[in-house]
Coordinates of N, CA and C in Angstrom, one line a residue:
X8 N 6.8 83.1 147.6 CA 8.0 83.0 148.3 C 8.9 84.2 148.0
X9 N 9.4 84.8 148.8 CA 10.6 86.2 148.8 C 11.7 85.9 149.6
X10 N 12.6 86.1 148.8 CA 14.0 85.7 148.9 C 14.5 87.2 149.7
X11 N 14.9 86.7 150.7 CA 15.8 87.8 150.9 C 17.4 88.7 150.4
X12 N 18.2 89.6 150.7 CA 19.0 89.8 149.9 C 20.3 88.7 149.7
X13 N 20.5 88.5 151.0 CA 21.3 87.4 150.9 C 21.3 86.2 150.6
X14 N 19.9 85.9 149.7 CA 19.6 84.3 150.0 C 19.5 84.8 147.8
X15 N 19.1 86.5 147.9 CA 19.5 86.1 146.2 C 21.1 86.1 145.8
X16 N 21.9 86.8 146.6 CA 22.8 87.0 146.2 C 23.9 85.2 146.2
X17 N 23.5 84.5 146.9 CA 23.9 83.2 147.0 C 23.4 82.4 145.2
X18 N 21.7 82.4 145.6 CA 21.5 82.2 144.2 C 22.1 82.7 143.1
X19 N 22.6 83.8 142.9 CA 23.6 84.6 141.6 C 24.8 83.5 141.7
X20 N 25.5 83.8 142.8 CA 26.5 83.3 142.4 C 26.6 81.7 142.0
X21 N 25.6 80.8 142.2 CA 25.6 79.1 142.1 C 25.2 79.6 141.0
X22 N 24.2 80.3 140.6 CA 24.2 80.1 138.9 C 24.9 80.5 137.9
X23 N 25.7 81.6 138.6 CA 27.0 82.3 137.4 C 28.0 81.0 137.8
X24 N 28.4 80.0 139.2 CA 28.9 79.5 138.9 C 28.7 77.6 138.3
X25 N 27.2 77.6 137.9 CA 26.8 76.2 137.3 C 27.2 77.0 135.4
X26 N 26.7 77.9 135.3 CA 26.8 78.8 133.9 C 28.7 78.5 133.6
X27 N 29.3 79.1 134.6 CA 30.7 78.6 134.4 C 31.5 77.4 133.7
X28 N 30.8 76.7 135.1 CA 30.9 74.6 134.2 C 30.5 74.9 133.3
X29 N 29.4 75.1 132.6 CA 28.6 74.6 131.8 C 29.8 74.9 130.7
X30 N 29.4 76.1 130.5 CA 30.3 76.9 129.3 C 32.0 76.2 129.2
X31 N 32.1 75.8 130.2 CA 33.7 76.1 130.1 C 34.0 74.0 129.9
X32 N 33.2 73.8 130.4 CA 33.1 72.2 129.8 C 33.4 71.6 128.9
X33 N 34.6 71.3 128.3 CA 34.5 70.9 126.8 C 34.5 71.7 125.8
X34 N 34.9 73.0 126.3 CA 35.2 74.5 125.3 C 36.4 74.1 124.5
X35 N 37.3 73.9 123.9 CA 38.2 73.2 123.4 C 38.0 72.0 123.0
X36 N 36.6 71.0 122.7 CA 36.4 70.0 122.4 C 36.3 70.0 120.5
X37 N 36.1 71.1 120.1 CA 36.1 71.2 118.9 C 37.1 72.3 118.2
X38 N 37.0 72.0 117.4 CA 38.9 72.9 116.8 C 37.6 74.6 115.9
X39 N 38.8 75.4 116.0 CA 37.9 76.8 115.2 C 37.7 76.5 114.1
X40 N 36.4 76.8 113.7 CA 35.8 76.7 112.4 C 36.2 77.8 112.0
X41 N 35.7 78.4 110.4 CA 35.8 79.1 109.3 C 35.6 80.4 109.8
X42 N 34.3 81.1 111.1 CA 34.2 82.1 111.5 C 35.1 82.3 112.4
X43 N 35.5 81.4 113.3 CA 36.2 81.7 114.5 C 37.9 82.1 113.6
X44 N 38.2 81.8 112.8 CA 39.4 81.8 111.7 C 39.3 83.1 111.5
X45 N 38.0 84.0 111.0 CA 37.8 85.0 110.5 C 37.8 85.9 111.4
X46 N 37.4 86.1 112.9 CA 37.3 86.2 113.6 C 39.0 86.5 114.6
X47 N 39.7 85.9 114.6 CA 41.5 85.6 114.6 C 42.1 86.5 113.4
X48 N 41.7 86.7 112.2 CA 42.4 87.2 111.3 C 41.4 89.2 111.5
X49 N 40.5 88.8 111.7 CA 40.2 90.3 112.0 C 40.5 91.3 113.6
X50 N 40.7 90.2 114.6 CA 41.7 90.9 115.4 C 42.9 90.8 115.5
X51 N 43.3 90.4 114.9 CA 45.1 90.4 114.8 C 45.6 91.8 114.3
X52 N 46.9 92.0 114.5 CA 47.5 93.1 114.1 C 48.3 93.5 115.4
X53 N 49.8 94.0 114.8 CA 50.3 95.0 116.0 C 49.9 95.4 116.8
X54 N 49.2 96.6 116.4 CA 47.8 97.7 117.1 C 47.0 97.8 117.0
X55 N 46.5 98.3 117.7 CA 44.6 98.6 117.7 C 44.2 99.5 116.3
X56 N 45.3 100.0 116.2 CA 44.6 101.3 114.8 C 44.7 100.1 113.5
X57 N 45.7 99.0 114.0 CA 45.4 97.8 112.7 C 44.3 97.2 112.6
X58 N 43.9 96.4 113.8 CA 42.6 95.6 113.9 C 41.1 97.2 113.8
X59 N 41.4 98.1 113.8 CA 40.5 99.2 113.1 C 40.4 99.4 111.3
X60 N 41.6 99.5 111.0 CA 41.6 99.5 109.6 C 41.2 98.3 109.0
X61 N 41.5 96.9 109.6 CA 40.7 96.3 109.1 C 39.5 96.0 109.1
X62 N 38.9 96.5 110.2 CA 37.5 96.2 110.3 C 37.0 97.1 109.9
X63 N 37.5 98.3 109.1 CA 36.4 99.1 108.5 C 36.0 99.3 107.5
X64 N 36.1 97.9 106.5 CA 35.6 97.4 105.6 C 34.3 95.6 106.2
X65 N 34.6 96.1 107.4 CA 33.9 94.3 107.6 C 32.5 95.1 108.2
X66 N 31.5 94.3 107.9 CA 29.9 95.2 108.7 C 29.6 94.3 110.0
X67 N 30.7 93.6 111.3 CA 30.6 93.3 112.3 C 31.3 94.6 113.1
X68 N 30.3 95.2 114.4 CA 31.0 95.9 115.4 C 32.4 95.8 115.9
X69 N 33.0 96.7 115.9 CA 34.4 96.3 116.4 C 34.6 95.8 117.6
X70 N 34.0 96.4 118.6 CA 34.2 96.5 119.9 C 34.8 94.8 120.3
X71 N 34.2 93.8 119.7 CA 34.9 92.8 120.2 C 36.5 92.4 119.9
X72 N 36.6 92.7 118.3 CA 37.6 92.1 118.0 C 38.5 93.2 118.3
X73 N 38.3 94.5 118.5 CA 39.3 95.1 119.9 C 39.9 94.5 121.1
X74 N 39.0 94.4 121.3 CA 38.7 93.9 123.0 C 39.8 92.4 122.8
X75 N 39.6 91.5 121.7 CA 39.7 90.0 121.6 C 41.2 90.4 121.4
X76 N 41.9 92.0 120.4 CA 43.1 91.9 120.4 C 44.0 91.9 121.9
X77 N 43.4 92.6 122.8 CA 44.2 92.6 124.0 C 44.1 91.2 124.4
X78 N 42.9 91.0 124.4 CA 42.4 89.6 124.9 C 43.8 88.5 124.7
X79 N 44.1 88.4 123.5 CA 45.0 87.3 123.2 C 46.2 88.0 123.6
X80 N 47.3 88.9 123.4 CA 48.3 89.8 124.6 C 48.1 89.2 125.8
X81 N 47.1 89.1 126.3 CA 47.1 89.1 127.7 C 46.8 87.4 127.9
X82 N 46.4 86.6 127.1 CA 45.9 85.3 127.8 C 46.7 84.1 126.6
X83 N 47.0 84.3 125.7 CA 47.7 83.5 124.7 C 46.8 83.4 123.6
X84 N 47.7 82.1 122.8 CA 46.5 81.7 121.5 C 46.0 80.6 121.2
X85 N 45.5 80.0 122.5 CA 45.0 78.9 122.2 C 43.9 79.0 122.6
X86 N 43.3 77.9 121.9 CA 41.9 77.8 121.4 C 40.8 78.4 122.8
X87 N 41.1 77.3 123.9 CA 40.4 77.7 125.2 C 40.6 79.0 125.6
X88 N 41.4 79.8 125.9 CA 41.9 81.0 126.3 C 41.2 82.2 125.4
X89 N 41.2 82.0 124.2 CA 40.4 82.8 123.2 C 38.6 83.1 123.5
X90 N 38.4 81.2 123.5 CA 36.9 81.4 123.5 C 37.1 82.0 124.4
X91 N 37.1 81.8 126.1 CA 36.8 82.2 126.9 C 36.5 84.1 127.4
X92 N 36.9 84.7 126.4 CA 36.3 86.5 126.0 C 34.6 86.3 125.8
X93 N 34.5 85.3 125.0 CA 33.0 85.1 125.1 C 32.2 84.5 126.0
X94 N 32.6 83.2 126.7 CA 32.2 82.7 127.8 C 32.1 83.9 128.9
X95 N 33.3 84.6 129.5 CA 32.7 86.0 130.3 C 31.7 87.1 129.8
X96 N 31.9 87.3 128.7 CA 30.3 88.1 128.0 C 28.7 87.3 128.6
X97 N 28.8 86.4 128.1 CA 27.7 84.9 128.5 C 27.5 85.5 130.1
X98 N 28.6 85.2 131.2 CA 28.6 85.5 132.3 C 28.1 86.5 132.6
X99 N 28.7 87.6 132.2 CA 28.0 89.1 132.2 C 26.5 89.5 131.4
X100 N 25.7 88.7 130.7 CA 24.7 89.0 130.4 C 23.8 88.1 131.6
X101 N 23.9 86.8 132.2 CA 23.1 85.9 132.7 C 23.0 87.2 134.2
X102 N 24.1 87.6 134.6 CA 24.4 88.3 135.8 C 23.6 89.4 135.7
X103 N 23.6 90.6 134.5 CA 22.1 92.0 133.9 C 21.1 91.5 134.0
X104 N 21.1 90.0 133.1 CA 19.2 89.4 133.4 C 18.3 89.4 134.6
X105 N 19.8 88.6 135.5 CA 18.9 89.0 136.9 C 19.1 89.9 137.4
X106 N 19.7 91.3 137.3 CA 19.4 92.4 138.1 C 17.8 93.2 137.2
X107 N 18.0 92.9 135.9 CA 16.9 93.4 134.9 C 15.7 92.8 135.6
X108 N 15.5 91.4 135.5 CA 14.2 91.0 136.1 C 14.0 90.9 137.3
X109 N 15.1 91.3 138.0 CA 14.5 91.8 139.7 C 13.7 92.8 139.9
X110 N 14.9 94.1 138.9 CA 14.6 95.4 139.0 C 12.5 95.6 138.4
X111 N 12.6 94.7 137.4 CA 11.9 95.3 136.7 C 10.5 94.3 137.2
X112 N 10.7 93.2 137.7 CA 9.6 92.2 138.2 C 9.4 92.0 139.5
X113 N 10.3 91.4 140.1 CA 10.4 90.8 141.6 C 12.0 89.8 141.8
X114 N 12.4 90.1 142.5 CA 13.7 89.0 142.6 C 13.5 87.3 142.3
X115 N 12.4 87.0 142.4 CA 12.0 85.6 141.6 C 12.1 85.6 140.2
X116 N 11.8 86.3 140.2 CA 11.4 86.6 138.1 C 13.0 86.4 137.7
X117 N 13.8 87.3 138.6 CA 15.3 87.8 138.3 C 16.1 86.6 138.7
X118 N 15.7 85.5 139.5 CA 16.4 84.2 139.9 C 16.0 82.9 138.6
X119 N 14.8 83.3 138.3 CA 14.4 82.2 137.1 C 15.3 82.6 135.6
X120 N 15.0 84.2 135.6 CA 15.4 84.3 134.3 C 16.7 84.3 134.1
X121 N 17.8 84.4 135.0 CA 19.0 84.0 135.4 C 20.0 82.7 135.2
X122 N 18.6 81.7 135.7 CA 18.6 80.4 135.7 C 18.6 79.8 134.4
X123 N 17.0 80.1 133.3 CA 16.8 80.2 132.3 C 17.8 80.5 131.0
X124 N 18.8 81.3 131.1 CA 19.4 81.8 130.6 C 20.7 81.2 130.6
X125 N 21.4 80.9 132.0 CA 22.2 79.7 132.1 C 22.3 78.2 132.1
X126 N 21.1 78.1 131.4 CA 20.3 76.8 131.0 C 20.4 76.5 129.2
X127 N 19.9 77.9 129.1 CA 19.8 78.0 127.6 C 20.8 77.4 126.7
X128 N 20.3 76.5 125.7 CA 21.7 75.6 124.8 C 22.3 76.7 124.0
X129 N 21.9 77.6 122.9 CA 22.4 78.5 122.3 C 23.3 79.5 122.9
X130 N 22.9 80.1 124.1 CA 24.0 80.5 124.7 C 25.4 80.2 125.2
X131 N 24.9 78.5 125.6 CA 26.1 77.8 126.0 C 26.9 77.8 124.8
X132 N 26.3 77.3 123.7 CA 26.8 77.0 122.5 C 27.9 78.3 122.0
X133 N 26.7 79.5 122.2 CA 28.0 80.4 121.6 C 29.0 80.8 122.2
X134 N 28.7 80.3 123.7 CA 29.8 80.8 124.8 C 31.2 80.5 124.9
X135 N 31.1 78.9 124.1 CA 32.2 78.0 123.4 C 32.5 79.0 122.6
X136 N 32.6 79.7 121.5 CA 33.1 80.3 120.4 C 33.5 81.4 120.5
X137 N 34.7 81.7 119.3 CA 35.5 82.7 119.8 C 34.7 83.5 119.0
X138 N 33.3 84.4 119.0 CA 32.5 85.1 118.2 C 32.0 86.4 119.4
X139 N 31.4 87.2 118.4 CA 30.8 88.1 119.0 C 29.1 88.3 119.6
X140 N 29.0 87.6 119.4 CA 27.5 87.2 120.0 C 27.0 86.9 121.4
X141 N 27.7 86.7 122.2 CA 27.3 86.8 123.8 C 27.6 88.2 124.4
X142 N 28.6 88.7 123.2 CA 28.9 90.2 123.9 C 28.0 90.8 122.9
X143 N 27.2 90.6 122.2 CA 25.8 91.7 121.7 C 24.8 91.5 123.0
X144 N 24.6 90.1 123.2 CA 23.7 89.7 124.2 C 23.8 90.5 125.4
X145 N 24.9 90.3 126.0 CA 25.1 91.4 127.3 C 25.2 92.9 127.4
X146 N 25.5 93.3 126.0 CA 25.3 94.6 125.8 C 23.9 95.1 125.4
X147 N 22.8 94.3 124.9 CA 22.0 94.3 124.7 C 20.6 94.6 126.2
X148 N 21.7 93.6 127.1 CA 20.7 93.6 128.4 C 20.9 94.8 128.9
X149 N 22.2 95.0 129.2 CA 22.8 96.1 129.9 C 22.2 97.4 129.8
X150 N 22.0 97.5 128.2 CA 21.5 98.6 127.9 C 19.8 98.9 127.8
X151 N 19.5 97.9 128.2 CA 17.9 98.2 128.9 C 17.7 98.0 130.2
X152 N 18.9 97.3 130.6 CA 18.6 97.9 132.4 C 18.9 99.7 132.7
X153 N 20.1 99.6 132.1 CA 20.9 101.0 132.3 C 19.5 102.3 131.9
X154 N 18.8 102.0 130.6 CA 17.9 102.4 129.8 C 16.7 103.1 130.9
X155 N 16.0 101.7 131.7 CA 15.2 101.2 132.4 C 15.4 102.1 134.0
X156 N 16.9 102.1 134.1 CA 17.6 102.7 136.1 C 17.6 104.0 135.3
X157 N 18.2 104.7 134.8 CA 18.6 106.3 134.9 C 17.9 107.0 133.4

């Protein structure tokens, strides 16, 4: 079976938006744990050169709890609004998978593993959390499609 381009590009988006529900379902059903706390206390700060000085004693990449300081500026500080920096990470890696396993298989391969991925409980799981782990995941893809194209 071969999907044409328009019949994958439909597929992407029902599964970026079932991945959506999924993730966003009950994201607020549990209050921040001990990391997610740590997590809050290492992007906080005035400025960006704060949430740097602190993290340059911590051995997690900054790039998120950068990112997580504008994040909260711009969206508030509650619990939902927070995770949700990770749940779009989540989104943006399920989205590289399937260009990865098109590019690199067939556009079936890139519709399952897509699927697969937005299926996956750990992902969902961390997608809830205000953590850095869905944004290793998509930077992780990214950088072996990117790796893989040029």
């Amino acid at each position: 079976m071969t999907f044409s381009r328009n019949t994958r590009i439909l597929l992407l988006v029902l599964i970026l938006a079932f991945a959506a529900l999924v993730r966003i379902y009950n994201i607020n059903k549990e209050s921040f744990w001990a990391d997610e706390g740590w997590t809050m206390i290492l992007s906080k700060g005035p400025t960006l050169s704060d949430v740097v000085r602190t993290m340059a004693d911590d051995q997690h990449p900054p790039l998120y709890f950068a990112l997580l300081h504008y994040w909260i500026g711009f969206t508030g500080y509650s619990e939902t609004t927070i995770r949700l920096l990770s749940t779009f990470w989540s989104l943006i890696a399920i989205a590289a998978l399937f260009r990865l396993g098109t590019d690199v298989y067939s556009p079936e391969v890139g519709v399952i593993a897509a699927l697969l991925l937005a299926l996956a409980d750990n992902d969902t799981y961390l997608a809830q959390e205000a953590r850095h782990y869905t944004q290793l995941a998509a930077l992780a893809i990214l950088s072996t499609l990117f790796y893989l194209r040029y």
